[in-house]
Amino acid sequence: MAISYCTRPPQNDRTEGRPPPERRGPSRTRRPTLWEETGGPVGLLHSSLPSVAFVLVNSAFGLRPGIFAAIGTVIAFTVLRAARRQPLKPALAGVVGVGISSYFASRSGEARDFFVVDIWLSLTVFVLLVLSLVVRRPLAGVVWSAVNRSSRAWLHDRPSRFGYDVATAVLAFVFGSRFVVQFWLYDRDLAGWLAFAKIAMNYPLWAVALAVWAWAVRRAARRAGRTTP
């Protein structure tokens, strides 16, 4: 008498098309790029338009309406970013900057003083960047490590530190050239050209500086054997 055995196919604990839970890789949270950290093209626009609004309204209606136009523009951008649930850090920094600039222009009664804070800020940042190169602590790397709470092991790796040296030198050129050009225009009381120079020197120079900075970050990350943020 033959005995037949009925065998059941083994249970498959997988859901079709998906790996078992224990084999799934850890989910990674995407970190913002350098371009996104600075607000991207909207951030650059946010930093430039209040100056344009100030100059146009000031030339047509006077200093005080020009100040109100600049403040209204920066507040409108901030509200727009909040409504879209976009990062507010660049917007809030813009509000503070326009507020301080408006104070100096209102206090002196001269339109050119709307730009005086930006001029001296450029000089201050330039000096800090150069000093960081002198003491062999390039600020581009130090700032990136601080913002991302990452290791400063790159300080002990010459090629990685060289990359951050280059990025810091490019940033120093950006801020140094902005100071030289804008101070020259300020000294000649050319408020309209100050606004033009701020825009013209914002977009192209920042694009180059951020590209070099991103290159330095990727270079250091590759040498450290970890994924680029």
mmCIF file of N, CA, C and O in Angstrom, residues 95-194:
data_model
loop_
_atom_site.group_PDB
_atom_site.id
_atom_site.type_symbol
_atom_site.label_atom_id
_atom_site.label_comp_id
_atom_site.label_asym_id
_atom_site.label_seq_id
_atom_site.Cartn_x
_atom_site.Cartn_y
_atom_site.Cartn_z
ATOM 1 N N VAL A 95 15.194 90.387 7.739
ATOM 2 C CA VAL A 95 14.396 91.363 8.497
ATOM 3 C C VAL A 95 15.292 92.175 9.432
ATOM 4 O O VAL A 95 15.194 93.411 9.514
ATOM 5 N N VAL A 96 16.191 91.487 10.134
ATOM 6 C CA VAL A 96 17.108 92.174 11.058
ATOM 7 C C VAL A 96 18.017 93.124 10.281
ATOM 8 O O VAL A 96 18.231 94.283 10.674
ATOM 9 N N GLY A 97 18.561 92.641 9.156
ATOM 10 C CA GLY A 97 19.464 93.470 8.362
ATOM 11 C C GLY A 97 18.796 94.721 7.818
ATOM 12 O O GLY A 97 19.355 95.822 7.908
ATOM 13 N N VAL A 98 17.597 94.567 7.277
ATOM 14 C CA VAL A 98 16.873 95.722 6.736
ATOM 15 C C VAL A 98 16.485 96.678 7.857
ATOM 16 O O VAL A 98 16.534 97.905 7.689
ATOM 17 N N GLY A 99 16.110 96.128 9.009
ATOM 18 C CA GLY A 99 15.769 96.989 10.148
ATOM 19 C C GLY A 99 16.940 97.851 10.592
ATOM 20 O O GLY A 99 16.778 99.058 10.820
ATOM 21 N N ILE A 100 18.123 97.242 10.696
ATOM 22 C CA ILE A 100 19.314 97.999 11.104
ATOM 23 C C ILE A 100 19.693 99.025 10.038
ATOM 24 O O ILE A 100 20.029 100.178 10.346
ATOM 25 N N SER A 101 19.651 98.609 8.773
ATOM 26 C CA SER A 101 19.981 99.534 7.680
ATOM 27 C C SER A 101 19.019 100.720 7.651
ATOM 28 O O SER A 101 19.434 101.875 7.447
ATOM 29 N N SER A 102 17.752 100.446 7.883
ATOM 30 C CA SER A 102 16.749 101.515 7.892
ATOM 31 C C SER A 102 16.996 102.488 9.041
ATOM 32 O O SER A 102 16.824 103.704 8.898
ATOM 33 N N TYR A 103 17.443 101.956 10.169
ATOM 34 C CA TYR A 103 17.727 102.813 11.327
ATOM 35 C C TYR A 103 18.843 103.800 11.008
ATOM 36 O O TYR A 103 18.724 105.004 11.290
ATOM 37 N N PHE A 104 19.924 103.312 10.404
ATOM 38 C CA PHE A 104 21.055 104.189 10.098
ATOM 39 C C PHE A 104 20.671 105.238 9.051
ATOM 40 O O PHE A 104 21.082 106.399 9.155
ATOM 41 N N ALA A 105 19.897 104.831 8.041
ATOM 42 C CA ALA A 105 19.481 105.792 7.018
ATOM 43 C C ALA A 105 18.557 106.845 7.610
ATOM 44 O O ALA A 105 18.668 108.043 7.309
ATOM 45 N N SER A 106 17.643 106.423 8.476
ATOM 46 C CA SER A 106 16.715 107.365 9.102
ATOM 47 C C SER A 106 17.445 108.312 10.040
ATOM 48 O O SER A 106 17.123 109.505 10.120
ATOM 49 N N ARG A 107 18.431 107.785 10.746
ATOM 50 C CA ARG A 107 19.168 108.610 11.715
ATOM 51 C C ARG A 107 19.998 109.692 11.027
ATOM 52 O O ARG A 107 20.062 110.829 11.496
ATOM 53 N N SER A 108 20.656 109.330 9.917
ATOM 54 C CA SER A 108 21.528 110.296 9.238
ATOM 55 C C SER A 108 20.772 111.168 8.243
ATOM 56 O O SER A 108 21.228 112.256 7.899
ATOM 57 N N GLY A 109 19.631 110.656 7.747
ATOM 58 C CA GLY A 109 18.885 111.385 6.732
ATOM 59 C C GLY A 109 19.481 111.254 5.351
ATOM 60 O O GLY A 109 19.105 112.001 4.434
ATOM 61 N N GLU A 110 20.414 110.303 5.151
ATOM 62 C CA GLU A 110 21.055 110.097 3.858
ATOM 63 C C GLU A 110 20.760 108.701 3.352
ATOM 64 O O GLU A 110 20.902 107.717 4.086
ATOM 65 N N ALA A 111 20.393 108.615 2.080
ATOM 66 C CA ALA A 111 20.029 107.318 1.505
ATOM 67 C C ALA A 111 21.202 106.350 1.471
ATOM 68 O O ALA A 111 21.027 105.142 1.627
ATOM 69 N N ARG A 112 22.410 106.869 1.293
ATOM 70 C CA ARG A 112 23.568 105.975 1.184
ATOM 71 C C ARG A 112 23.822 105.193 2.465
ATOM 72 O O ARG A 112 24.411 104.112 2.436
ATOM 73 N N ASP A 113 23.364 105.721 3.606
ATOM 74 C CA ASP A 113 23.603 105.023 4.868
ATOM 75 C C ASP A 113 22.729 103.780 5.033
ATOM 76 O O ASP A 113 22.924 103.010 5.977
ATOM 77 N N PHE A 114 21.799 103.584 4.106
ATOM 78 C CA PHE A 114 21.044 102.333 4.107
ATOM 79 C C PHE A 114 21.978 101.151 3.832
ATOM 80 O O PHE A 114 21.704 100.018 4.217
ATOM 81 N N PHE A 115 23.109 101.429 3.170
ATOM 82 C CA PHE A 115 24.039 100.370 2.771
ATOM 83 C C PHE A 115 25.274 100.296 3.659
ATOM 84 O O PHE A 115 26.138 99.446 3.426
ATOM 85 N N VAL A 116 25.374 101.160 4.647
ATOM 86 C CA VAL A 116 26.612 101.240 5.416
ATOM 87 C C VAL A 116 26.867 99.969 6.228
ATOM 88 O O VAL A 116 28.022 99.544 6.386
ATOM 89 N N VAL A 117 25.818 99.343 6.736
ATOM 90 C CA VAL A 117 25.998 98.118 7.521
ATOM 91 C C VAL A 117 26.550 97.002 6.647
ATOM 92 O O VAL A 117 27.480 96.282 7.030
ATOM 93 N N ASP A 118 26.000 96.857 5.465
ATOM 94 C CA ASP A 118 26.455 95.816 4.547
ATOM 95 C C ASP A 118 27.907 96.034 4.148
ATOM 96 O O ASP A 118 28.681 95.071 4.004
ATOM 97 N N ILE A 119 28.302 97.291 3.988
ATOM 98 C CA ILE A 119 29.680 97.602 3.599
ATOM 99 C C ILE A 119 30.663 97.174 4.683
ATOM 100 O O ILE A 119 31.647 96.466 4.426
ATOM 101 N N TRP A 120 30.403 97.595 5.911
ATOM 102 C CA TRP A 120 31.339 97.269 6.992
ATOM 103 C C TRP A 120 31.244 95.810 7.414
ATOM 104 O O TRP A 120 32.223 95.234 7.902
ATOM 105 N N LEU A 121 30.094 95.192 7.210
ATOM 106 C CA LEU A 121 29.981 93.761 7.468
ATOM 107 C C LEU A 121 30.854 92.970 6.492
ATOM 108 O O LEU A 121 31.508 91.991 6.874
ATOM 109 N N SER A 122 30.884 93.414 5.250
ATOM 110 C CA SER A 122 31.733 92.751 4.254
ATOM 111 C C SER A 122 33.205 92.838 4.661
ATOM 112 O O SER A 122 33.946 91.851 4.538
ATOM 113 N N LEU A 123 33.630 93.992 5.146
ATOM 114 C CA LEU A 123 35.015 94.151 5.585
ATOM 115 C C LEU A 123 35.309 93.252 6.780
ATOM 116 O O LEU A 123 36.364 92.598 6.846
ATOM 117 N N THR A 124 34.376 93.195 7.739
ATOM 118 C CA THR A 124 34.578 92.379 8.937
ATOM 119 C C THR A 124 34.722 90.903 8.582
ATOM 120 O O THR A 124 35.633 90.217 9.071
ATOM 121 N N VAL A 125 33.830 90.420 7.711
ATOM 122 C CA VAL A 125 33.890 89.012 7.307
ATOM 123 C C VAL A 125 35.174 88.741 6.532
ATOM 124 O O VAL A 125 35.809 87.690 6.711
ATOM 125 N N PHE A 126 35.580 89.674 5.689
ATOM 126 C CA PHE A 126 36.829 89.519 4.946
ATOM 127 C C PHE A 126 38.015 89.350 5.895
ATOM 128 O O PHE A 126 38.855 88.456 5.713
ATOM 129 N N VAL A 127 38.092 90.192 6.899
ATOM 130 C CA VAL A 127 39.200 90.117 7.863
ATOM 131 C C VAL A 127 39.180 88.781 8.610
ATOM 132 O O VAL A 127 40.229 88.139 8.791
ATOM 133 N N LEU A 128 38.007 88.346 9.047
ATOM 134 C CA LEU A 128 37.906 87.066 9.761
ATOM 135 C C LEU A 128 38.340 85.901 8.880
ATOM 136 O O LEU A 128 39.013 84.972 9.336
ATOM 137 N N LEU A 129 37.941 85.928 7.609
ATOM 138 C CA LEU A 129 38.323 84.860 6.686
ATOM 139 C C LEU A 129 39.833 84.811 6.488
ATOM 140 O O LEU A 129 40.441 83.727 6.491
ATOM 141 N N VAL A 130 40.446 85.974 6.310
ATOM 142 C CA VAL A 130 41.900 86.020 6.112
ATOM 143 C C VAL A 130 42.628 85.553 7.371
ATOM 144 O O VAL A 130 43.595 84.775 7.303
ATOM 145 N N LEU A 131 42.169 86.000 8.535
ATOM 146 C CA LEU A 131 42.792 85.573 9.790
ATOM 147 C C LEU A 131 42.683 84.060 9.981
ATOM 148 O O LEU A 131 43.621 83.424 10.479
ATOM 149 N N SER A 132 41.547 83.482 9.585
ATOM 150 C CA SER A 132 41.394 82.035 9.731
ATOM 151 C C SER A 132 42.390 81.277 8.862
ATOM 152 O O SER A 132 42.839 80.182 9.222
ATOM 153 N N LEU A 133 42.761 81.852 7.718
ATOM 154 C CA LEU A 133 43.784 81.236 6.876
ATOM 155 C C LEU A 133 45.165 81.368 7.504
ATOM 156 O O LEU A 133 45.978 80.439 7.444
ATOM 157 N N VAL A 134 45.416 82.506 8.140
ATOM 158 C CA VAL A 134 46.716 82.738 8.768
ATOM 159 C C VAL A 134 46.952 81.758 9.914
ATOM 160 O O VAL A 134 48.055 81.215 10.074
ATOM 161 N N VAL A 135 45.924 81.503 10.710
ATOM 162 C CA VAL A 135 46.069 80.591 11.858
ATOM 163 C C VAL A 135 45.797 79.139 11.465
ATOM 164 O O VAL A 135 45.707 78.263 12.332
ATOM 165 N N ARG A 136 45.630 78.886 10.173
ATOM 166 C CA ARG A 136 45.456 77.525 9.633
ATOM 167 C C ARG A 136 44.192 76.853 10.166
ATOM 168 O O ARG A 136 44.163 75.667 10.465
ATOM 169 N N ARG A 137 43.158 77.645 10.302
ATOM 170 C CA ARG A 137 41.822 77.136 10.660
ATOM 171 C C ARG A 137 40.819 77.733 9.689
ATOM 172 O O ARG A 137 40.041 78.609 10.051
ATOM 173 N N PRO A 138 40.843 77.289 8.419
ATOM 174 C CA PRO A 138 39.991 77.920 7.394
ATOM 175 C C PRO A 138 38.526 77.960 7.812
ATOM 176 O O PRO A 138 37.939 76.942 8.167
ATOM 177 N N LEU A 139 37.976 79.150 7.760
ATOM 178 C CA LEU A 139 36.636 79.374 8.292
ATOM 179 C C LEU A 139 35.568 78.597 7.536
ATOM 180 O O LEU A 139 34.542 78.225 8.108
ATOM 181 N N ALA A 140 35.774 78.336 6.259
ATOM 182 C CA ALA A 140 34.787 77.569 5.491
ATOM 183 C C ALA A 140 34.595 76.183 6.092
ATOM 184 O O ALA A 140 33.469 75.680 6.197
ATOM 185 N N GLY A 141 35.679 75.554 6.516
ATOM 186 C CA GLY A 141 35.583 74.235 7.142
ATOM 187 C C GLY A 141 35.068 74.292 8.559
ATOM 188 O O GLY A 141 34.275 73.446 8.981
ATOM 189 N N VAL A 142 35.527 75.280 9.308
ATOM 190 C CA VAL A 142 35.099 75.410 10.706
ATOM 191 C C VAL A 142 33.589 75.646 10.780
ATOM 192 O O VAL A 142 32.887 75.032 11.599
ATOM 193 N N VAL A 143 33.081 76.528 9.927
ATOM 194 C CA VAL A 143 31.649 76.831 9.930
ATOM 195 C C VAL A 143 30.845 75.601 9.520
ATOM 196 O O VAL A 143 29.830 75.267 10.141
ATOM 197 N N TRP A 144 31.292 74.904 8.475
ATOM 198 C CA TRP A 144 30.560 73.721 8.019
ATOM 199 C C TRP A 144 30.521 72.651 9.115
ATOM 200 O O TRP A 144 29.481 72.032 9.346
ATOM 201 N N SER A 145 31.644 72.437 9.785
ATOM 202 C CA SER A 145 31.683 71.436 10.859
ATOM 203 C C SER A 145 30.775 71.837 12.015
ATOM 204 O O SER A 145 30.098 70.988 12.610
ATOM 205 N N ALA A 146 30.749 73.128 12.337
ATOM 206 C CA ALA A 146 29.911 73.590 13.446
ATOM 207 C C ALA A 146 28.428 73.471 13.113
ATOM 208 O O ALA A 146 27.632 73.008 13.940
ATOM 209 N N VAL A 147 28.045 73.848 11.897
ATOM 210 C CA VAL A 147 26.638 73.792 11.501
ATOM 211 C C VAL A 147 26.135 72.354 11.473
ATOM 212 O O VAL A 147 25.007 72.062 11.895
ATOM 213 N N ASN A 148 26.976 71.438 11.000
ATOM 214 C CA ASN A 148 26.567 70.045 10.864
ATOM 215 C C ASN A 148 26.987 69.177 12.048
ATOM 216 O O ASN A 148 26.748 67.964 12.041
ATOM 217 N N ARG A 149 27.623 69.797 13.043
ATOM 218 C CA ARG A 149 28.081 69.073 14.236
ATOM 219 C C ARG A 149 28.912 67.854 13.859
ATOM 220 O O ARG A 149 28.752 66.762 14.408
ATOM 221 N N SER A 150 29.790 68.058 12.901
ATOM 222 C CA SER A 150 30.634 66.966 12.420
ATOM 223 C C SER A 150 32.059 67.144 12.918
ATOM 224 O O SER A 150 32.436 68.191 13.448
ATOM 225 N N SER A 151 32.852 66.109 12.727
ATOM 226 C CA SER A 151 34.228 66.092 13.225
ATOM 227 C C SER A 151 35.108 67.093 12.469
ATOM 228 O O SER A 151 34.858 67.407 11.303
ATOM 229 N N ARG A 152 36.139 67.557 13.136
ATOM 230 C CA ARG A 152 37.125 68.424 12.496
ATOM 231 C C ARG A 152 38.387 67.641 12.154
ATOM 232 O O ARG A 152 39.489 68.200 12.122
ATOM 233 N N ALA A 153 38.212 66.367 11.863
ATOM 234 C CA ALA A 153 39.362 65.534 11.512
ATOM 235 C C ALA A 153 40.059 66.048 10.261
ATOM 236 O O ALA A 153 41.248 65.792 10.045
ATOM 237 N N TRP A 154 39.322 66.777 9.419
ATOM 238 C CA TRP A 154 39.911 67.314 8.194
ATOM 239 C C TRP A 154 41.076 68.260 8.483
ATOM 240 O O TRP A 154 41.927 68.491 7.608
ATOM 241 N N LEU A 155 41.126 68.822 9.696
ATOM 242 C CA LEU A 155 42.228 69.715 10.049
ATOM 243 C C LEU A 155 43.576 68.996 10.015
ATOM 244 O O LEU A 155 44.626 69.621 9.819
ATOM 245 N N HIS A 156 43.549 67.687 10.219
ATOM 246 C CA HIS A 156 44.786 66.900 10.264
ATOM 247 C C HIS A 156 45.058 66.175 8.952
ATOM 248 O O HIS A 156 45.973 65.356 8.878
ATOM 249 N N ASP A 157 44.250 66.485 7.929
ATOM 250 C CA ASP A 157 44.438 65.901 6.610
ATOM 251 C C ASP A 157 44.742 67.029 5.632
ATOM 252 O O ASP A 157 43.872 67.843 5.333
ATOM 253 N N ARG A 158 45.969 67.082 5.130
ATOM 254 C CA ARG A 158 46.396 68.219 4.315
ATOM 255 C C ARG A 158 45.544 68.452 3.070
ATOM 256 O O ARG A 158 45.146 69.595 2.796
ATOM 257 N N PRO A 159 45.243 67.431 2.282
ATOM 258 C CA PRO A 159 44.397 67.683 1.104
ATOM 259 C C PRO A 159 43.012 68.223 1.456
ATOM 260 O O PRO A 159 42.486 69.110 0.775
ATOM 261 N N SER A 160 42.421 67.704 2.548
ATOM 262 C CA SER A 160 41.095 68.202 2.959
ATOM 263 C C SER A 160 41.192 69.641 3.430
ATOM 264 O O SER A 160 40.352 70.483 3.076
ATOM 265 N N ARG A 161 42.215 69.933 4.207
ATOM 266 C CA ARG A 161 42.372 71.309 4.699
ATOM 267 C C ARG A 161 42.671 72.262 3.553
ATOM 268 O O ARG A 161 42.212 73.416 3.547
ATOM 269 N N PHE A 162 43.433 71.785 2.555
ATOM 270 C CA PHE A 162 43.723 72.623 1.393
ATOM 271 C C PHE A 162 42.429 72.994 0.667
ATOM 272 O O PHE A 162 42.265 74.132 0.213
ATOM 273 N N GLY A 163 41.503 72.027 0.540
ATOM 274 C CA GLY A 163 40.222 72.325 -0.096
ATOM 275 C C GLY A 163 39.477 73.433 0.625
ATOM 276 O O GLY A 163 38.940 74.351 -0.013
ATOM 277 N N TYR A 164 39.459 73.362 1.949
ATOM 278 C CA TYR A 164 38.791 74.408 2.723
ATOM 279 C C TYR A 164 39.575 75.724 2.680
ATOM 280 O O TYR A 164 38.981 76.796 2.785
ATOM 281 N N ASP A 165 40.901 75.643 2.527
ATOM 282 C CA ASP A 165 41.695 76.867 2.337
ATOM 283 C C ASP A 165 41.261 77.584 1.061
ATOM 284 O O ASP A 165 41.082 78.807 1.047
ATOM 285 N N VAL A 166 41.097 76.807 -0.010
ATOM 286 C CA VAL A 166 40.686 77.394 -1.287
ATOM 287 C C VAL A 166 39.292 78.015 -1.169
ATOM 288 O O VAL A 166 39.059 79.143 -1.625
ATOM 289 N N ALA A 167 38.367 77.282 -0.537
ATOM 290 C CA ALA A 167 37.004 77.809 -0.377
ATOM 291 C C ALA A 167 37.007 79.079 0.462
ATOM 292 O O ALA A 167 36.301 80.046 0.152
ATOM 293 N N THR A 168 37.808 79.103 1.511
ATOM 294 C CA THR A 168 37.890 80.294 2.367
ATOM 295 C C THR A 168 38.499 81.464 1.619
ATOM 296 O O THR A 168 38.047 82.612 1.762
ATOM 297 N N ALA A 169 39.514 81.199 0.798
ATOM 298 C CA ALA A 169 40.142 82.274 0.014
ATOM 299 C C ALA A 169 39.151 82.859 -0.993
ATOM 300 O O ALA A 169 39.110 84.082 -1.197
ATOM 301 N N VAL A 170 38.349 82.003 -1.619
ATOM 302 C CA VAL A 170 37.340 82.491 -2.574
ATOM 303 C C VAL A 170 36.307 83.348 -1.851
ATOM 304 O O VAL A 170 35.904 84.418 -2.337
ATOM 305 N N LEU A 171 35.863 82.896 -0.680
ATOM 306 C CA LEU A 171 34.905 83.686 0.096
ATOM 307 C C LEU A 171 35.514 85.026 0.512
ATOM 308 O O LEU A 171 34.840 86.064 0.494
ATOM 309 N N ALA A 172 36.798 85.024 0.873
ATOM 310 C CA ALA A 172 37.478 86.273 1.237
ATOM 311 C C ALA A 172 37.509 87.229 0.046
ATOM 312 O O ALA A 172 37.302 88.447 0.197
ATOM 313 N N PHE A 173 37.737 86.691 -1.153
ATOM 314 C CA PHE A 173 37.721 87.531 -2.353
ATOM 315 C C PHE A 173 36.339 88.144 -2.568
ATOM 316 O O PHE A 173 36.223 89.322 -2.927
ATOM 317 N N VAL A 174 35.290 87.346 -2.355
ATOM 318 C CA VAL A 174 33.920 87.836 -2.543
ATOM 319 C C VAL A 174 33.652 89.017 -1.623
ATOM 320 O O VAL A 174 33.205 90.089 -2.056
ATOM 321 N N PHE A 175 33.909 88.830 -0.331
ATOM 322 C CA PHE A 175 33.609 89.897 0.633
ATOM 323 C C PHE A 175 34.559 91.078 0.487
ATOM 324 O O PHE A 175 34.146 92.234 0.658
ATOM 325 N N GLY A 176 35.822 90.805 0.159
ATOM 326 C CA GLY A 176 36.767 91.899 -0.028
ATOM 327 C C GLY A 176 36.411 92.766 -1.221
ATOM 328 O O GLY A 176 36.444 94.002 -1.150
ATOM 329 N N SER A 177 36.049 92.146 -2.334
ATOM 330 C CA SER A 177 35.674 92.914 -3.526
ATOM 331 C C SER A 177 34.382 93.686 -3.298
ATOM 332 O O SER A 177 34.228 94.825 -3.770
ATOM 333 N N ARG A 178 33.437 93.082 -2.568
ATOM 334 C CA ARG A 178 32.204 93.802 -2.261
ATOM 335 C C ARG A 178 32.502 95.055 -1.441
ATOM 336 O O ARG A 178 31.923 96.118 -1.687
ATOM 337 N N PHE A 179 33.394 94.936 -0.474
ATOM 338 C CA PHE A 179 33.728 96.105 0.347
ATOM 339 C C PHE A 179 34.370 97.200 -0.489
ATOM 340 O O PHE A 179 33.986 98.379 -0.397
ATOM 341 N N VAL A 180 35.348 96.839 -1.317
ATOM 342 C CA VAL A 180 36.077 97.841 -2.101
ATOM 343 C C VAL A 180 35.129 98.597 -3.035
ATOM 344 O O VAL A 180 35.132 99.837 -3.081
ATOM 345 N N VAL A 181 34.304 97.860 -3.769
ATOM 346 C CA VAL A 181 33.404 98.492 -4.739
ATOM 347 C C VAL A 181 32.336 99.333 -4.035
ATOM 348 O O VAL A 181 32.088 100.495 -4.402
ATOM 349 N N GLN A 182 31.702 98.763 -3.022
ATOM 350 C CA GLN A 182 30.608 99.479 -2.356
ATOM 351 C C GLN A 182 31.117 100.677 -1.553
ATOM 352 O O GLN A 182 30.437 101.700 -1.479
ATOM 353 N N PHE A 183 32.290 100.566 -0.964
ATOM 354 C CA PHE A 183 32.825 101.725 -0.229
ATOM 355 C C PHE A 183 33.147 102.860 -1.187
ATOM 356 O O PHE A 183 32.930 104.038 -0.872
ATOM 357 N N TRP A 184 33.663 102.519 -2.373
ATOM 358 C CA TRP A 184 33.960 103.546 -3.367
ATOM 359 C C TRP A 184 32.676 104.269 -3.775
ATOM 360 O O TRP A 184 32.645 105.498 -3.900
ATOM 361 N N LEU A 185 31.603 103.516 -3.991
ATOM 362 C CA LEU A 185 30.323 104.118 -4.364
ATOM 363 C C LEU A 185 29.729 104.914 -3.201
ATOM 364 O O LEU A 185 29.142 105.985 -3.407
ATOM 365 N N TYR A 186 29.880 104.405 -1.991
ATOM 366 C CA TYR A 186 29.371 105.101 -0.805
ATOM 367 C C TYR A 186 30.076 106.448 -0.635
ATOM 368 O O TYR A 186 29.443 107.462 -0.322
ATOM 369 N N ASP A 187 31.382 106.446 -0.831
ATOM 370 C CA ASP A 187 32.163 107.671 -0.653
ATOM 371 C C ASP A 187 31.744 108.739 -1.659
ATOM 372 O O ASP A 187 31.901 109.934 -1.392
ATOM 373 N N ARG A 188 31.199 108.334 -2.780
ATOM 374 C CA ARG A 188 30.745 109.271 -3.810
ATOM 375 C C ARG A 188 29.239 109.491 -3.775
ATOM 376 O O ARG A 188 28.686 110.118 -4.670
ATOM 377 N N ASP A 189 28.582 108.969 -2.743
ATOM 378 C CA ASP A 189 27.148 109.182 -2.499
ATOM 379 C C ASP A 189 26.303 108.735 -3.689
ATOM 380 O O ASP A 189 25.387 109.439 -4.125
ATOM 381 N N LEU A 190 26.589 107.522 -4.193
ATOM 382 C CA LEU A 190 25.848 106.976 -5.325
ATOM 383 C C LEU A 190 24.949 105.840 -4.823
ATOM 384 O O LEU A 190 25.256 104.652 -5.004
ATOM 385 N N ALA A 191 23.846 106.213 -4.204
ATOM 386 C CA ALA A 191 22.973 105.220 -3.575
ATOM 387 C C ALA A 191 22.378 104.255 -4.603
ATOM 388 O O ALA A 191 22.267 103.051 -4.353
ATOM 389 N N GLY A 192 21.990 104.774 -5.768
ATOM 390 C CA GLY A 192 21.421 103.908 -6.790
ATOM 391 C C GLY A 192 22.412 102.864 -7.270
ATOM 392 O O GLY A 192 22.073 101.685 -7.429
ATOM 393 N N TRP A 193 23.649 103.280 -7.481
ATOM 394 C CA TRP A 193 24.673 102.332 -7.916
ATOM 395 C C TRP A 193 25.045 101.360 -6.799
ATOM 396 O O TRP A 193 25.499 100.238 -7.082
ATOM 397 N N LEU A 194 24.869 101.768 -5.570
ATOM 398 C CA LEU A 194 25.113 100.848 -4.449
ATOM 399 C C LEU A 194 24.149 99.667 -4.503
ATOM 400 O O LEU A 194 24.542 98.514 -4.297
#
